[in-house]
Amino acid sequence: MESYALLIAATLNAGTVLALAALGLLINEKAGVVNLGAEGMMLCAAVAGFVTVVQTGNDWIGFAAGIGAGALAAAVFGVLAIWLNANQYATGLALSLFGTGFSAFAGIKYVQEKLPERPAFAVPLLSDIPLLGPALFRQHPLVYFAVAFAAWLVWFLYRSRAGLVLRSVGESPESAHALGYNVRRIRMMAVVAGGALCGLAGAYLAIIYTPLWVENMVGGRGWIALALTTFATWRPARVLLGAYLFGGVTMLQFHLQGAGVDLPSEYLNMLPYVATIVVLAIISRNPAWIRVNMPASLGKPFYPGT
């Protein structure tokens, strides 16, 4: 029972990284913007957050640095793709490549660094419940923040006026512009907010989940988060569930290795990526279902003068 509790706890921990990044990308795509630079933003945020904690000894300042790095990278993407109408896909790929190279260069001196010891988090009373306590109530506060944020995002997108405007920009920017809304400004705000969440995910990865810095430590999680938005058909609650599903697949490889399963480690390491490909292949069999749920203007530039 204890091993299962630890597996559930590790699943929530691993899924939080994907959930934060995927929810940020969901905000982007609801506004009609595709940002393929999640991997690069997370890497920049990871090195920024890790270096900040090494220098200050404060995790929360490190999270703030990661958020700032992700937001800054997303703002650069936004200027190019939204204001200058550069191709969104090419710009996102360029951002991903830049983040990979820049983070490797900036973090080369910190590969052997170790973070200071930090206290264990636990919810009073609830953390003492057998099985449920170790599994659910001894997590870092950002694990609970990811769940709360997903719930808030559901309300924001489908129950608030601002969420309706955001979705209208993603569905029909021409109509939103005709009603007097500044489409480019709204898209820019959505992109920066999404970048901040990707930055928080990268900082969490380097500060809490690992915690260390190595080159290219994000390891494809940015691409998995991008796939999660399609897997979840652009619904926040489904994004959260999908993130924990992929987090569980990631942790399952370590559980199987600990249980002595006689499989090469390379096969087990492939599990999260194979699961991503399988899910996308299944979803792609019904393109009409994707078109119904996908924002109508996703990836399309907007020209206010036309």
mmCIF file of C-alpha atoms in Angstrom:
data_model
loop_
_atom_site.group_PDB
_atom_site.id
_atom_site.type_symbol
_atom_site.label_atom_id
_atom_site.label_comp_id
_atom_site.label_asym_id
_atom_site.label_seq_id
_atom_site.Cartn_x
_atom_site.Cartn_y
_atom_site.Cartn_z
ATOM 1 C CA MET A 1 0.000 0.000 0.000
ATOM 2 C CA GLU A 2 2.835 2.361 0.799
ATOM 3 C CA SER A 3 4.399 1.812 -2.612
ATOM 4 C CA TYR A 4 1.091 2.638 -4.313
ATOM 5 C CA ALA A 5 0.773 5.798 -2.226
ATOM 6 C CA LEU A 6 4.246 6.841 -3.313
ATOM 7 C CA LEU A 7 3.367 6.100 -6.943
ATOM 8 C CA ILE A 8 0.262 8.300 -6.734
ATOM 9 C CA ALA A 9 2.246 11.087 -5.068
ATOM 10 C CA ALA A 10 4.935 10.877 -7.739
ATOM 11 C CA THR A 11 2.258 10.914 -10.449
ATOM 12 C CA LEU A 12 0.793 14.164 -9.097
ATOM 13 C CA ASN A 13 4.274 15.653 -8.841
ATOM 14 C CA ALA A 14 5.197 14.716 -12.414
ATOM 15 C CA GLY A 15 1.799 15.684 -13.781
ATOM 16 C CA THR A 16 2.001 19.170 -12.278
ATOM 17 C CA VAL A 17 4.821 20.132 -14.656
ATOM 18 C CA LEU A 18 2.739 19.079 -17.654
ATOM 19 C CA ALA A 19 -0.474 20.585 -16.267
ATOM 20 C CA LEU A 20 0.983 24.056 -15.718
ATOM 21 C CA ALA A 21 2.592 24.165 -19.159
ATOM 22 C CA ALA A 22 -0.452 22.727 -20.957
ATOM 23 C CA LEU A 23 -2.859 25.137 -19.252
ATOM 24 C CA GLY A 24 -0.650 28.008 -20.375
ATOM 25 C CA LEU A 25 -0.661 26.731 -23.944
ATOM 26 C CA LEU A 26 -4.426 26.283 -23.719
ATOM 27 C CA ILE A 27 -4.818 30.005 -22.971
ATOM 28 C CA ASN A 28 -2.677 30.785 -26.028
ATOM 29 C CA GLU A 29 -4.692 28.547 -28.303
ATOM 30 C CA LYS A 30 -8.051 29.735 -27.020
ATOM 31 C CA ALA A 31 -6.953 33.161 -28.275
ATOM 32 C CA GLY A 32 -6.042 31.668 -31.664
ATOM 33 C CA VAL A 33 -2.258 31.554 -31.231
ATOM 34 C CA VAL A 34 -0.102 28.419 -31.594
ATOM 35 C CA ASN A 35 3.181 28.661 -29.707
ATOM 36 C CA LEU A 36 5.506 25.755 -30.452
ATOM 37 C CA GLY A 37 8.186 27.274 -28.242
ATOM 38 C CA ALA A 38 7.031 25.699 -24.980
ATOM 39 C CA GLU A 39 10.150 23.541 -24.729
ATOM 40 C CA GLY A 40 12.422 26.577 -25.100
ATOM 41 C CA MET A 41 10.430 28.708 -22.663
ATOM 42 C CA MET A 42 10.495 25.954 -20.040
ATOM 43 C CA LEU A 43 14.258 25.518 -20.432
ATOM 44 C CA CYS A 44 14.916 29.256 -20.083
ATOM 45 C CA ALA A 45 12.686 29.364 -17.017
ATOM 46 C CA ALA A 46 14.295 26.264 -15.538
ATOM 47 C CA VAL A 47 17.801 27.702 -15.688
ATOM 48 C CA ALA A 48 16.596 31.130 -14.510
ATOM 49 C CA GLY A 49 14.747 29.643 -11.549
ATOM 50 C CA PHE A 50 17.544 27.271 -10.589
ATOM 51 C CA VAL A 51 20.270 29.933 -10.747
ATOM 52 C CA THR A 52 18.103 32.315 -8.713
ATOM 53 C CA VAL A 53 17.554 29.750 -5.954
ATOM 54 C CA VAL A 54 21.276 28.930 -5.872
ATOM 55 C CA GLN A 55 22.039 32.639 -5.404
ATOM 56 C CA THR A 56 19.208 33.564 -3.017
ATOM 57 C CA GLY A 57 18.244 30.301 -1.306
ATOM 58 C CA ASN A 58 14.549 31.185 -1.735
ATOM 59 C CA ASP A 59 12.322 28.920 -3.812
ATOM 60 C CA TRP A 60 9.606 31.511 -4.332
ATOM 61 C CA ILE A 61 12.014 34.061 -5.748
ATOM 62 C CA GLY A 62 13.180 31.290 -8.065
ATOM 63 C CA PHE A 63 9.587 30.667 -9.182
ATOM 64 C CA ALA A 64 9.183 34.394 -9.834
ATOM 65 C CA ALA A 65 12.361 34.368 -11.930
ATOM 66 C CA GLY A 66 11.050 31.398 -13.916
ATOM 67 C CA ILE A 67 7.717 33.121 -14.495
ATOM 68 C CA GLY A 68 9.534 36.261 -15.649
ATOM 69 C CA ALA A 69 11.791 34.315 -18.011
ATOM 70 C CA GLY A 70 8.846 32.450 -19.549
ATOM 71 C CA ALA A 71 6.797 35.632 -19.913
ATOM 72 C CA LEU A 72 9.718 37.493 -21.504
ATOM 73 C CA ALA A 73 10.347 34.717 -24.028
ATOM 74 C CA ALA A 74 6.632 34.591 -24.831
ATOM 75 C CA ALA A 75 6.536 38.381 -25.258
ATOM 76 C CA VAL A 76 9.303 38.174 -27.861
ATOM 77 C CA PHE A 77 7.306 35.482 -29.647
ATOM 78 C CA GLY A 78 4.184 37.636 -29.415
ATOM 79 C CA VAL A 79 5.847 40.696 -30.935
ATOM 80 C CA LEU A 80 7.080 38.636 -33.875
ATOM 81 C CA ALA A 81 3.999 36.489 -34.463
ATOM 82 C CA ILE A 82 1.191 38.890 -33.503
ATOM 83 C CA TRP A 83 2.422 42.398 -34.210
ATOM 84 C CA LEU A 84 4.796 41.635 -37.091
ATOM 85 C CA ASN A 85 2.677 38.740 -38.434
ATOM 86 C CA ALA A 86 5.576 36.302 -38.642
ATOM 87 C CA ASN A 87 4.584 32.678 -39.190
ATOM 88 C CA GLN A 88 3.493 31.340 -35.795
ATOM 89 C CA TYR A 89 4.817 27.834 -36.357
ATOM 90 C CA ALA A 90 8.244 28.916 -37.582
ATOM 91 C CA THR A 91 8.568 31.509 -34.808
ATOM 92 C CA GLY A 92 7.638 28.959 -32.148
ATOM 93 C CA LEU A 93 10.153 26.442 -33.454
ATOM 94 C CA ALA A 94 12.824 29.155 -33.484
ATOM 95 C CA LEU A 95 11.998 30.008 -29.870
ATOM 96 C CA SER A 96 12.282 26.352 -28.898
ATOM 97 C CA LEU A 97 15.699 26.042 -30.552
ATOM 98 C CA PHE A 98 16.869 29.315 -29.019
ATOM 99 C CA GLY A 99 15.771 28.254 -25.535
ATOM 100 C CA THR A 100 17.600 24.954 -25.852
ATOM 101 C CA GLY A 101 20.866 26.617 -26.828
ATOM 102 C CA PHE A 102 20.616 29.600 -24.491
ATOM 103 C CA SER A 103 19.772 27.524 -21.423
ATOM 104 C CA ALA A 104 22.693 25.164 -22.093
ATOM 105 C CA PHE A 105 25.055 28.135 -22.337
ATOM 106 C CA ALA A 106 23.652 30.020 -19.334
ATOM 107 C CA GLY A 107 23.555 26.986 -17.048
ATOM 108 C CA ILE A 108 26.923 25.431 -17.845
ATOM 109 C CA LYS A 109 28.452 26.689 -14.557
ATOM 110 C CA TYR A 110 25.578 25.333 -12.466
ATOM 111 C CA VAL A 111 25.511 21.705 -13.528
ATOM 112 C CA GLN A 112 27.155 20.516 -10.296
ATOM 113 C CA GLU A 113 25.344 22.956 -7.997
ATOM 114 C CA LYS A 114 22.993 21.702 -5.309
ATOM 115 C CA LEU A 115 19.994 23.499 -3.878
ATOM 116 C CA PRO A 116 19.663 24.106 -0.133
ATOM 117 C CA GLU A 117 17.552 21.776 1.971
ATOM 118 C CA ARG A 118 13.877 22.696 2.160
ATOM 119 C CA PRO A 119 11.154 21.695 4.647
ATOM 120 C CA ALA A 120 8.670 18.989 3.713
ATOM 121 C CA PHE A 121 5.154 20.181 2.944
ATOM 122 C CA ALA A 122 2.134 18.517 4.521
ATOM 123 C CA VAL A 123 -1.513 19.433 5.070
ATOM 124 C CA PRO A 124 -2.188 19.277 8.827
ATOM 125 C CA LEU A 125 -4.280 16.304 9.979
ATOM 126 C CA LEU A 126 -5.078 15.169 6.415
ATOM 127 C CA SER A 127 -1.476 14.139 5.803
ATOM 128 C CA ASP A 128 -1.770 11.553 8.602
ATOM 129 C CA ILE A 129 -4.601 9.619 6.929
ATOM 130 C CA PRO A 130 -3.349 6.159 5.892
ATOM 131 C CA LEU A 131 -2.695 5.837 2.141
ATOM 132 C CA LEU A 132 -4.494 9.095 1.239
ATOM 133 C CA GLY A 133 -2.209 11.214 3.399
ATOM 134 C CA PRO A 134 1.090 10.256 1.756
ATOM 135 C CA ALA A 135 -0.540 10.103 -1.673
ATOM 136 C CA LEU A 136 -2.456 13.383 -1.748
ATOM 137 C CA PHE A 137 -1.692 15.651 1.178
ATOM 138 C CA ARG A 138 2.095 15.823 1.321
ATOM 139 C CA GLN A 139 2.573 17.695 -1.928
ATOM 140 C CA HIS A 140 4.185 21.010 -2.744
ATOM 141 C CA PRO A 141 1.694 23.929 -2.745
ATOM 142 C CA LEU A 142 2.083 24.336 -6.527
ATOM 143 C CA VAL A 143 0.498 20.898 -6.994
ATOM 144 C CA TYR A 144 -2.674 22.209 -5.383
ATOM 145 C CA PHE A 145 -2.299 25.499 -7.246
ATOM 146 C CA ALA A 146 -2.390 23.628 -10.584
ATOM 147 C CA VAL A 147 -5.699 21.981 -9.635
ATOM 148 C CA ALA A 148 -7.183 25.251 -8.367
ATOM 149 C CA PHE A 149 -6.001 27.139 -11.437
ATOM 150 C CA ALA A 150 -7.590 24.587 -13.771
ATOM 151 C CA ALA A 151 -10.891 25.001 -11.911
ATOM 152 C CA TRP A 152 -10.586 28.802 -12.094
ATOM 153 C CA LEU A 153 -9.782 28.624 -15.810
ATOM 154 C CA VAL A 154 -12.973 26.651 -16.448
ATOM 155 C CA TRP A 155 -14.937 29.429 -14.761
ATOM 156 C CA PHE A 156 -12.968 32.158 -16.528
ATOM 157 C CA LEU A 157 -13.388 30.743 -20.023
ATOM 158 C CA TYR A 158 -17.040 29.715 -19.800
ATOM 159 C CA ARG A 159 -18.601 31.915 -17.105
ATOM 160 C CA SER A 160 -16.898 35.322 -17.330
ATOM 161 C CA ARG A 161 -17.168 38.134 -19.852
ATOM 162 C CA ALA A 162 -13.385 38.339 -20.251
ATOM 163 C CA GLY A 163 -13.261 34.616 -21.041
ATOM 164 C CA LEU A 164 -15.993 35.021 -23.641
ATOM 165 C CA VAL A 165 -14.003 37.817 -25.298
ATOM 166 C CA LEU A 166 -10.860 35.663 -25.266
ATOM 167 C CA ARG A 167 -12.678 32.777 -26.927
ATOM 168 C CA SER A 168 -14.280 35.072 -29.476
ATOM 169 C CA VAL A 169 -10.839 36.319 -30.469
ATOM 170 C CA GLY A 170 -9.807 32.715 -31.086
ATOM 171 C CA GLU A 171 -12.975 31.854 -32.975
ATOM 172 C CA SER A 172 -13.562 34.970 -35.081
ATOM 173 C CA PRO A 173 -11.044 37.789 -34.593
ATOM 174 C CA GLU A 174 -12.712 39.841 -37.349
ATOM 175 C CA SER A 175 -16.001 39.841 -35.454
ATOM 176 C CA ALA A 176 -14.278 40.733 -32.195
ATOM 177 C CA HIS A 177 -12.463 43.567 -33.957
ATOM 178 C CA ALA A 178 -15.737 44.823 -35.434
ATOM 179 C CA LEU A 179 -17.177 44.996 -31.914
ATOM 180 C CA GLY A 180 -14.314 47.243 -30.832
ATOM 181 C CA TYR A 181 -11.962 44.771 -29.131
ATOM 182 C CA ASN A 182 -8.231 45.113 -29.693
ATOM 183 C CA VAL A 183 -7.511 41.620 -31.030
ATOM 184 C CA ARG A 184 -3.737 41.970 -31.076
ATOM 185 C CA ARG A 185 -3.587 43.258 -27.524
ATOM 186 C CA ILE A 186 -5.812 40.446 -26.237
ATOM 187 C CA ARG A 187 -3.736 37.845 -28.054
ATOM 188 C CA MET A 188 -0.550 39.382 -26.695
ATOM 189 C CA MET A 189 -1.867 39.227 -23.125
ATOM 190 C CA ALA A 190 -2.887 35.598 -23.626
ATOM 191 C CA VAL A 191 0.542 34.703 -25.033
ATOM 192 C CA VAL A 192 2.393 36.365 -22.136
ATOM 193 C CA ALA A 193 0.100 34.669 -19.590
ATOM 194 C CA GLY A 194 0.696 31.321 -21.260
ATOM 195 C CA GLY A 195 4.445 31.926 -21.285
ATOM 196 C CA ALA A 196 4.359 32.773 -17.581
ATOM 197 C CA LEU A 197 2.676 29.436 -16.839
ATOM 198 C CA CYS A 198 5.203 27.571 -18.991
ATOM 199 C CA GLY A 199 7.900 29.430 -17.061
ATOM 200 C CA LEU A 200 6.385 28.350 -13.764
ATOM 201 C CA ALA A 201 6.346 24.752 -15.031
ATOM 202 C CA GLY A 202 10.021 24.954 -16.001
ATOM 203 C CA ALA A 203 10.997 26.493 -12.667
ATOM 204 C CA TYR A 204 9.030 23.823 -10.781
ATOM 205 C CA LEU A 205 10.843 21.152 -12.752
ATOM 206 C CA ALA A 206 14.289 22.478 -11.858
ATOM 207 C CA ILE A 207 13.603 23.567 -8.275
ATOM 208 C CA ILE A 208 11.185 20.964 -6.895
ATOM 209 C CA TYR A 209 10.744 18.003 -9.207
ATOM 210 C CA THR A 210 14.385 17.224 -9.962
ATOM 211 C CA PRO A 211 15.897 19.384 -8.181
ATOM 212 C CA LEU A 212 19.027 20.099 -10.206
ATOM 213 C CA TRP A 213 20.127 21.603 -13.485
ATOM 214 C CA VAL A 214 21.337 19.595 -16.466
ATOM 215 C CA GLU A 215 21.331 20.518 -20.111
ATOM 216 C CA ASN A 216 18.020 19.876 -21.902
ATOM 217 C CA MET A 217 16.433 18.681 -18.660
ATOM 218 C CA VAL A 218 12.882 19.409 -19.843
ATOM 219 C CA GLY A 219 13.267 16.311 -22.006
ATOM 220 C CA GLY A 220 10.357 16.823 -24.375
ATOM 221 C CA ARG A 221 7.772 17.787 -21.748
ATOM 222 C CA GLY A 222 7.036 20.993 -23.642
ATOM 223 C CA TRP A 223 6.029 18.971 -26.694
ATOM 224 C CA ILE A 224 3.932 16.616 -24.577
ATOM 225 C CA ALA A 225 2.170 19.640 -23.033
ATOM 226 C CA LEU A 226 1.481 20.924 -26.538
ATOM 227 C CA ALA A 227 -0.022 17.568 -27.497
ATOM 228 C CA LEU A 228 -2.110 17.584 -24.316
ATOM 229 C CA THR A 229 -4.159 20.571 -25.486
ATOM 230 C CA THR A 230 -5.274 18.604 -28.548
ATOM 231 C CA PHE A 231 -5.718 15.425 -26.517
ATOM 232 C CA ALA A 232 -7.982 17.348 -24.116
ATOM 233 C CA THR A 233 -9.907 19.053 -26.960
ATOM 234 C CA TRP A 234 -9.040 22.447 -25.498
ATOM 235 C CA ARG A 235 -10.871 21.843 -22.184
ATOM 236 C CA PRO A 236 -9.033 22.771 -18.931
ATOM 237 C CA ALA A 237 -10.405 19.886 -16.847
ATOM 238 C CA ARG A 238 -9.397 17.363 -19.489
ATOM 239 C CA VAL A 239 -5.961 18.977 -19.717
ATOM 240 C CA LEU A 240 -5.511 18.395 -15.989
ATOM 241 C CA LEU A 241 -6.621 14.772 -16.212
ATOM 242 C CA GLY A 242 -4.427 14.182 -19.253
ATOM 243 C CA ALA A 243 -1.431 15.690 -17.470
ATOM 244 C CA TYR A 244 -1.830 13.292 -14.568
ATOM 245 C CA LEU A 245 -2.319 10.403 -16.992
ATOM 246 C CA PHE A 246 0.984 11.175 -18.718
ATOM 247 C CA GLY A 247 2.598 11.848 -15.339
ATOM 248 C CA GLY A 248 1.479 8.397 -14.232
ATOM 249 C CA VAL A 249 2.954 6.814 -17.360
ATOM 250 C CA THR A 250 6.225 8.625 -16.649
ATOM 251 C CA MET A 251 6.357 7.375 -13.071
ATOM 252 C CA LEU A 252 5.250 3.885 -14.052
ATOM 253 C CA GLN A 253 8.624 3.251 -15.671
ATOM 254 C CA PHE A 254 10.392 3.794 -12.343
ATOM 255 C CA HIS A 255 7.814 1.690 -10.504
ATOM 256 C CA LEU A 256 8.315 -1.180 -12.943
ATOM 257 C CA GLN A 257 12.085 -0.923 -12.644
ATOM 258 C CA GLY A 258 11.791 -0.998 -8.855
ATOM 259 C CA ALA A 259 9.505 -4.018 -9.079
ATOM 260 C CA GLY A 260 12.182 -5.873 -11.014
ATOM 261 C CA VAL A 261 10.375 -6.074 -14.358
ATOM 262 C CA ASP A 262 12.808 -7.635 -16.826
ATOM 263 C CA LEU A 263 12.699 -5.021 -19.592
ATOM 264 C CA PRO A 264 15.523 -2.865 -20.952
ATOM 265 C CA SER A 265 15.451 0.599 -19.376
ATOM 266 C CA GLU A 266 15.366 2.182 -22.837
ATOM 267 C CA TYR A 267 11.954 0.622 -23.493
ATOM 268 C CA LEU A 268 10.603 1.895 -20.186
ATOM 269 C CA ASN A 269 11.979 5.379 -20.841
ATOM 270 C CA MET A 270 10.047 5.438 -24.107
ATOM 271 C CA LEU A 271 6.671 4.949 -22.397
ATOM 272 C CA PRO A 272 5.590 8.635 -22.058
ATOM 273 C CA TYR A 273 6.494 9.439 -25.657
ATOM 274 C CA VAL A 274 4.925 6.276 -27.060
ATOM 275 C CA ALA A 275 1.758 7.089 -25.108
ATOM 276 C CA THR A 276 1.746 10.598 -26.619
ATOM 277 C CA ILE A 277 2.066 9.248 -30.166
ATOM 278 C CA VAL A 278 -0.626 6.610 -29.621
ATOM 279 C CA VAL A 279 -3.092 9.132 -28.182
ATOM 280 C CA LEU A 280 -2.514 11.610 -31.019
ATOM 281 C CA ALA A 281 -2.869 8.836 -33.601
ATOM 282 C CA ILE A 282 -6.201 7.775 -32.085
ATOM 283 C CA ILE A 283 -7.492 11.345 -31.965
ATOM 284 C CA SER A 284 -6.378 12.040 -35.527
ATOM 285 C CA ARG A 285 -8.579 9.230 -36.834
ATOM 286 C CA ASN A 286 -11.564 11.570 -36.386
ATOM 287 C CA PRO A 287 -10.544 14.982 -37.791
ATOM 288 C CA ALA A 288 -14.139 16.227 -37.677
ATOM 289 C CA TRP A 289 -14.141 15.851 -33.888
ATOM 290 C CA ILE A 290 -10.982 17.975 -33.671
ATOM 291 C CA ARG A 291 -12.432 20.659 -35.972
ATOM 292 C CA VAL A 292 -15.575 20.936 -33.851
ATOM 293 C CA ASN A 293 -13.593 21.603 -30.665
ATOM 294 C CA MET A 294 -10.601 23.501 -32.069
ATOM 295 C CA PRO A 295 -10.711 27.324 -32.072
ATOM 296 C CA ALA A 296 -11.683 28.282 -35.630
ATOM 297 C CA SER A 297 -8.864 30.824 -36.114
ATOM 298 C CA LEU A 298 -6.112 28.814 -34.441
ATOM 299 C CA GLY A 299 -2.761 29.602 -36.022
ATOM 300 C CA LYS A 300 -4.200 32.197 -38.392
ATOM 301 C CA PRO A 301 -2.734 35.735 -38.403
ATOM 302 C CA PHE A 302 -4.996 38.733 -37.958
ATOM 303 C CA TYR A 303 -4.714 41.852 -40.104
ATOM 304 C CA PRO A 304 -6.685 44.764 -38.554
ATOM 305 C CA GLY A 305 -6.703 46.720 -41.801
ATOM 306 C CA THR A 306 -8.609 44.078 -43.770
#
